[in-house]
Structures are given as structure tokens and as C-alpha cells.
Tab-separated table of C-alpha atoms in Angstrom:
chain	number	residue	atom	x	y	z
A	1	MET	CA	51.481	-21.856	-7.468
A	2	THR	CA	48.037	-22.826	-8.431
A	3	LYS	CA	45.125	-23.595	-6.071
A	4	SER	CA	45.212	-27.196	-7.063
A	5	SER	CA	48.921	-27.498	-6.424
A	6	ARG	CA	48.511	-25.855	-2.948
A	7	CYS	CA	45.966	-28.626	-2.154
A	8	SER	CA	48.269	-31.386	-3.315
A	9	MET	CA	51.103	-29.930	-1.268
A	10	ILE	CA	49.054	-29.717	1.920
A	11	LEU	CA	47.893	-33.317	1.620
A	12	LEU	CA	51.166	-34.820	0.533
A	13	LEU	CA	51.322	-36.646	3.787
A	14	GLY	CA	48.828	-37.376	6.416
A	15	PHE	CA	48.886	-36.779	10.074
A	16	ALA	CA	46.703	-37.839	13.006
A	17	ALA	CA	46.105	-34.550	14.714
A	18	LEU	CA	46.765	-30.791	14.330
A	19	SER	CA	48.331	-30.435	17.796
A	20	LEU	CA	52.101	-30.847	17.689
A	21	ALA	CA	52.555	-31.049	21.438
A	22	PRO	CA	54.143	-34.176	22.916
A	23	ASN	CA	51.653	-36.548	24.544
A	24	SER	CA	52.245	-39.110	27.270
A	25	ARG	CA	52.487	-42.684	26.033
A	26	ALA	CA	49.217	-44.601	26.334
A	27	GLN	CA	50.143	-48.038	25.089
A	28	GLN	CA	52.943	-50.483	24.997
A	29	ARG	CA	55.319	-49.732	22.165
A	30	PRO	CA	58.297	-51.767	20.671
A	31	PRO	CA	61.597	-50.698	22.370
A	32	ILE	CA	63.026	-49.634	18.978
A	33	LEU	CA	60.518	-46.708	18.746
A	34	GLU	CA	61.976	-45.071	21.818
A	35	GLN	CA	65.573	-45.789	20.618
A	36	ILE	CA	64.764	-44.077	17.334
A	37	ALA	CA	63.321	-41.062	19.122
A	38	LYS	CA	66.219	-40.742	21.366
A	39	THR	CA	68.509	-40.837	18.298
A	40	TYR	CA	66.693	-37.817	16.949
A	41	GLY	CA	66.837	-35.858	20.173
A	42	LEU	CA	64.048	-36.934	22.454
A	43	ASP	CA	65.942	-36.640	25.660
A	44	SER	CA	66.962	-32.987	25.020
A	45	TYR	CA	63.882	-31.890	23.262
A	46	GLY	CA	62.748	-29.928	26.260
A	47	GLN	CA	65.789	-27.571	25.643
A	48	ILE	CA	64.300	-26.245	22.362
A	49	GLU	CA	62.898	-22.823	22.527
A	50	ALA	CA	62.369	-22.279	18.866
A	51	ILE	CA	63.043	-23.839	15.458
A	52	ARG	CA	63.589	-22.133	12.071
A	53	TYR	CA	63.496	-24.112	8.800
A	54	THR	CA	62.451	-23.936	5.216
A	55	TRP	CA	60.490	-26.880	3.693
A	56	ASN	CA	60.939	-27.211	-0.060
A	57	GLY	CA	58.882	-29.718	-1.958
A	58	GLU	CA	58.403	-30.690	-5.638
A	59	ILE	CA	56.445	-33.461	-7.401
A	60	THR	CA	57.212	-33.313	-11.069
A	61	GLY	CA	54.149	-32.019	-12.920
A	62	LEU	CA	52.114	-31.404	-9.821
A	63	PHE	CA	53.578	-28.635	-7.611
A	64	LYS	CA	56.709	-26.816	-6.463
A	65	ALA	CA	56.634	-24.862	-3.170
A	66	SER	CA	58.727	-23.409	-0.485
A	67	HIS	CA	57.706	-22.471	3.129
A	68	VAL	CA	59.702	-20.647	5.716
A	69	TRP	CA	58.746	-21.406	9.317
A	70	GLU	CA	59.703	-20.306	12.787
A	71	TRP	CA	58.060	-22.301	15.514
A	72	GLU	CA	58.097	-22.037	19.329
A	73	PRO	CA	57.085	-25.546	20.590
A	74	LYS	CA	56.369	-24.459	24.188
A	75	THR	CA	54.064	-21.627	23.227
A	76	GLY	CA	52.669	-22.967	19.982
A	77	LYS	CA	53.499	-19.704	18.126
A	78	VAL	CA	54.130	-20.244	14.525
A	79	SER	CA	55.437	-17.711	11.888
A	80	TYR	CA	55.130	-18.401	8.148
A	81	GLU	CA	56.460	-16.915	4.866
A	82	GLY	CA	55.501	-18.179	1.530
A	83	LYS	CA	53.392	-17.351	-1.548
A	84	ASP	CA	49.732	-17.416	-2.359
A	85	LYS	CA	48.127	-19.108	-5.311
A	86	ASP	CA	49.016	-16.128	-7.429
A	87	GLY	CA	52.722	-16.119	-6.438
A	88	LYS	CA	52.367	-13.108	-4.226
A	89	PRO	CA	54.372	-13.080	-0.810
A	90	VAL	CA	52.379	-13.977	2.181
A	91	LYS	CA	53.315	-13.721	5.873
A	92	ALA	CA	51.271	-14.954	8.811
A	93	THR	CA	51.595	-15.621	12.486
A	94	PHE	CA	49.299	-17.828	14.618
A	95	VAL	CA	49.212	-19.784	17.763
A	96	GLU	CA	48.211	-23.408	17.447
A	97	SER	CA	45.783	-23.303	20.408
A	98	GLN	CA	43.907	-20.333	19.017
A	99	LEU	CA	43.242	-21.551	15.461
A	100	ASN	CA	39.511	-21.328	15.846
A	101	SER	CA	39.741	-17.508	15.872
A	102	ALA	CA	42.353	-17.342	13.108
A	103	PRO	CA	41.614	-16.042	9.482
A	104	ALA	CA	40.255	-18.594	7.072
A	105	ASP	CA	43.449	-18.725	5.010
A	106	VAL	CA	45.440	-19.710	8.111
A	107	LYS	CA	42.962	-22.388	9.233
A	108	ASP	CA	42.467	-23.815	5.790
A	109	ALA	CA	45.889	-23.621	4.201
A	110	ILE	CA	48.776	-22.334	6.338
A	111	ALA	CA	48.159	-24.327	9.497
A	112	PRO	CA	47.728	-27.589	7.616
A	113	SER	CA	50.871	-26.855	5.626
A	114	PHE	CA	52.756	-26.249	8.915
A	115	VAL	CA	51.756	-29.704	10.274
A	116	ASN	CA	52.671	-31.476	7.064
A	117	ASP	CA	56.066	-29.847	6.855
A	118	ASN	CA	56.685	-30.274	10.578
A	119	TYR	CA	56.102	-34.025	10.187
A	120	TRP	CA	58.708	-34.140	7.562
A	121	LEU	CA	61.027	-32.243	9.908
A	122	LEU	CA	60.409	-34.384	13.038
A	123	PHE	CA	58.515	-37.574	12.138
A	124	PRO	CA	60.565	-39.935	14.372
A	125	LEU	CA	59.638	-37.811	17.342
A	126	HIS	CA	55.943	-37.509	16.180
A	127	ALA	CA	55.737	-41.259	15.852
A	128	TYR	CA	56.772	-41.440	19.559
A	129	TRP	CA	54.467	-38.775	20.803
A	130	ASP	CA	51.416	-39.830	18.720
A	131	THR	CA	49.833	-42.425	21.076
A	132	SER	CA	46.896	-43.069	18.830
A	133	ALA	CA	49.138	-44.810	16.300
A	134	THR	CA	49.945	-48.549	16.496
A	135	VAL	CA	53.678	-49.219	16.161
A	136	THR	CA	55.112	-52.611	15.208
A	137	ASP	CA	58.653	-53.853	14.788
A	138	GLN	CA	58.455	-56.153	11.822
A	139	GLY	CA	62.111	-57.290	11.713
A	140	LYS	CA	64.625	-57.035	8.864
A	141	HIS	CA	63.332	-56.267	5.374
A	142	LYS	CA	64.795	-55.388	2.012
A	143	LEU	CA	65.047	-51.598	1.435
A	144	PRO	CA	62.380	-50.433	-1.007
A	145	ILE	CA	65.005	-48.282	-2.874
A	146	GLY	CA	68.379	-49.689	-3.825
A	147	SER	CA	70.126	-52.620	-2.115
A	148	GLY	CA	70.522	-53.732	1.462
A	149	SER	CA	68.138	-54.276	4.365
A	150	ALA	CA	66.929	-52.509	7.491
A	151	GLU	CA	64.615	-52.895	10.376
A	152	LEU	CA	61.011	-52.237	9.299
A	153	VAL	CA	59.099	-50.227	11.922
A	154	GLN	CA	55.491	-49.575	10.929
A	155	VAL	CA	53.514	-46.674	12.302
A	156	LYS	CA	49.741	-46.929	11.528
A	157	TYR	CA	47.192	-44.379	12.457
A	158	PRO	CA	43.600	-45.610	13.080
A	159	MET	CA	40.639	-44.301	11.031
A	160	GLU	CA	38.969	-43.020	14.212
A	161	ALA	CA	41.929	-40.883	15.067
A	162	GLY	CA	40.575	-38.177	12.706
A	163	GLY	CA	42.876	-35.478	11.408
A	164	TYR	CA	43.400	-34.719	7.713
A	165	THR	CA	43.895	-38.232	6.365
A	166	PRO	CA	43.182	-40.870	8.914
A	167	GLY	CA	44.265	-44.474	8.439
A	168	ASP	CA	47.660	-43.586	7.049
A	169	THR	CA	50.617	-46.056	7.397
A	170	TRP	CA	54.277	-45.029	7.575
A	171	ASP	CA	56.924	-47.729	7.026
A	172	LEU	CA	60.241	-46.617	8.487
A	173	TYR	CA	63.260	-48.580	7.418
A	174	VAL	CA	65.831	-48.136	10.270
A	175	GLY	CA	69.508	-48.883	10.235
A	176	ALA	CA	71.600	-50.270	13.081
A	177	ASP	CA	72.399	-46.640	14.173
A	178	LYS	CA	68.650	-46.171	14.736
A	179	ARG	CA	68.456	-43.554	11.923
A	180	VAL	CA	65.705	-43.885	9.292
A	181	GLN	CA	67.175	-44.686	5.988
A	182	GLU	CA	64.085	-44.849	3.834
A	183	MET	CA	60.288	-44.453	4.235
A	184	VAL	CA	57.209	-45.682	2.531
A	185	TYR	CA	53.937	-43.799	3.104
A	186	HIS	CA	50.532	-45.443	2.323
A	187	ARG	CA	47.565	-43.060	2.410
A	188	GLY	CA	44.474	-44.303	4.281
A	189	GLY	CA	41.996	-42.399	2.105
A	190	PRO	CA	41.203	-42.061	-1.587
A	191	LYS	CA	43.107	-38.761	-2.293
A	192	PRO	CA	46.502	-38.792	-4.043
A	193	PRO	CA	49.291	-39.373	-3.537
A	194	GLN	CA	48.470	-42.988	-2.468
A	195	LEU	CA	52.047	-44.159	-2.217
A	196	VAL	CA	55.211	-42.219	-1.397
A	197	THR	CA	58.613	-43.860	-1.306
A	198	VAL	CA	61.618	-41.755	-0.277
A	199	THR	CA	65.118	-41.789	1.093
A	200	TRP	CA	66.159	-40.172	4.341
A	201	ALA	CA	69.586	-38.572	3.870
A	202	GLY	CA	71.525	-35.393	4.317
A	203	TYR	CA	71.652	-35.695	8.038
A	204	LYS	CA	72.530	-32.758	10.196
A	205	LYS	CA	72.548	-31.839	13.854
A	206	ALA	CA	70.702	-28.650	14.936
A	207	GLY	CA	71.584	-28.356	18.621
A	208	PRO	CA	70.364	-31.576	20.198
A	209	LEU	CA	68.075	-32.496	17.253
A	210	LEU	CA	69.014	-34.776	14.407
A	211	ILE	CA	67.392	-33.757	11.111
A	212	SER	CA	67.231	-35.482	7.718
A	213	THR	CA	67.344	-32.710	5.243
A	214	GLU	CA	67.084	-34.673	1.923
A	215	HIS	CA	64.269	-36.944	0.747
A	216	ARG	CA	64.256	-38.165	-2.820
A	217	GLY	CA	61.937	-40.803	-4.410
A	218	THR	CA	58.539	-41.034	-5.893
A	219	ALA	CA	54.910	-40.102	-5.203
A	220	ASP	CA	52.488	-42.375	-7.168
A	221	GLY	CA	55.391	-43.017	-9.569
A	222	LYS	CA	56.188	-39.304	-10.177
A	223	PRO	CA	59.520	-37.989	-9.066
A	224	LEU	CA	59.493	-36.407	-5.680
A	225	HIS	CA	62.070	-34.269	-3.954
A	226	ILE	CA	61.657	-32.660	-0.510
A	227	SER	CA	64.425	-30.818	1.302
A	228	ILE	CA	64.674	-29.073	4.615
A	229	SER	CA	67.000	-26.119	4.455
A	230	ASP	CA	68.146	-23.251	6.702
A	231	VAL	CA	67.563	-25.291	9.900
A	232	SER	CA	68.569	-23.629	13.144
A	233	VAL	CA	67.371	-23.824	16.766
A	234	LYS	CA	67.317	-21.600	19.744
A	235	LEU	CA	67.827	-23.240	23.230
A	236	THR	CA	66.227	-22.208	26.426
A	237	GLY	CA	68.134	-19.360	28.103
A	238	SER	CA	69.898	-18.283	24.961
A	239	ASN	CA	69.247	-15.493	22.374
A	240	SER	CA	71.529	-17.109	19.756
A	241	TRP	CA	70.481	-19.459	16.901
A	242	ILE	CA	72.394	-22.609	16.374
A	243	LYS	CA	72.651	-23.517	12.631
A	244	ALA	CA	72.323	-27.091	11.531
A	245	GLN	CA	75.557	-28.670	10.415
């Protein structure tokens, strides 16, 4: 994986803040947002002691990467396995609240990759937690890929929110079962990709969490495939891992 492909991978999607801890709600949100979050496991999220998963991503002609993560949401401890720009194996462990004292490669590359990959894993929950975002229910709209229609729920981050790419907009197309069917991402800044359109499929349950493991579509017109594999969770009070199925 080249240095340029690593940068493209890290900034594939934007996010408002590095912290992944749930925040209290600070503004009025449309009811459908909480309904979506509950569908993805909001009410039982506190039972999650640890999550394991592998993020796999490829944009034709730009990059191909795979990252193995183990995350403890309550402590903020993150373990990573992947490859450096020369293809050599890399392992790292860090705590989110202690990034200021972390090595440069962790701060500049691994931690941003973790946030990016985690948003792919749990975006419906992040949309609920991220109180800086403005969320609107825009009613029924035609699906951007294929036929049919779904409820369009738009999640827009303000420029002043900061983060890696402020001003991003995420359009979630939600079915009657409150599962995301498709998503369109609009970048708020000038860096590519500017437009990402993908499906949300391959749904599996990992303990109380609902995870979409397959995303296919395009990034600025180029074929895109992102998958989440080897997902498992450990619940509070247990030493056993529950595999997604």
C-alpha cells in the first residue's frame, strides 16, 4: 500500500470528532433517528465490553486495504493490525484519551483510520450520538441505486464542528424496518472522494448490535467495495466472544 493510497483510505469518509464516546443529546432530533439507533442496538449498547472486526476497503485504481481492530468502548483501548506503506505488518495499541502522547504514526495514520472504519461499522449509532450534526427527515425519496424508495434521513455536520473533514453530509435511505438500505456521502471539503454512493447489505447480529457487513457502489464514479468481516463482541461479565451471524 503506497503512502498516497493510505491517505485516500483514511479520508474516504469524514467524521466530526475523534472521540467515539456517546454524548448526551443537545438538540431536538426527528423521531426516526432514535428509531434507527434502536434498530442497530442503542438500548443494549452499554452491554458491549469489546468489539472485534476487520475493515476491508477497495476503490478501483486508488487503494486496497485491510485493518483488524479490537476496541473496548468503555476504556477507549484500541488494538490494530495492518500493513505499512511498504506492505510490512504493523501492530499498535493506544487509548483514545491518550493520543497526545502516542507515537506519530498512531496519531497521524492509525487513529484516523480507526475512526473512519468505526463509522462504517456503527454509523447509525454515531449519527445519534453526534449532537453537533443537524438531522432532518426528508420523507420518501427514490433510492439512488436500483429501484424503489425509502425514507431519506440527512445527517449534516457543521463546518465549525472541526474534525478531519467538517461540513460533510450523509444521506441515509431507510426502509420501513428502520434499517439503512443505501447511503450517499457528500464531502464538505475539496479533497476526494467528493461523492460516495453505496448499498447497506449483508446484515448480521453481533450480540445486541446490528451490523451491515457489505457496502458496494461508487466513489467519484470509481467502483467501491467495503466489507466488515470477522465481527464479534464480548459482553460485560463474560469472557466469551459472540460471533456475528
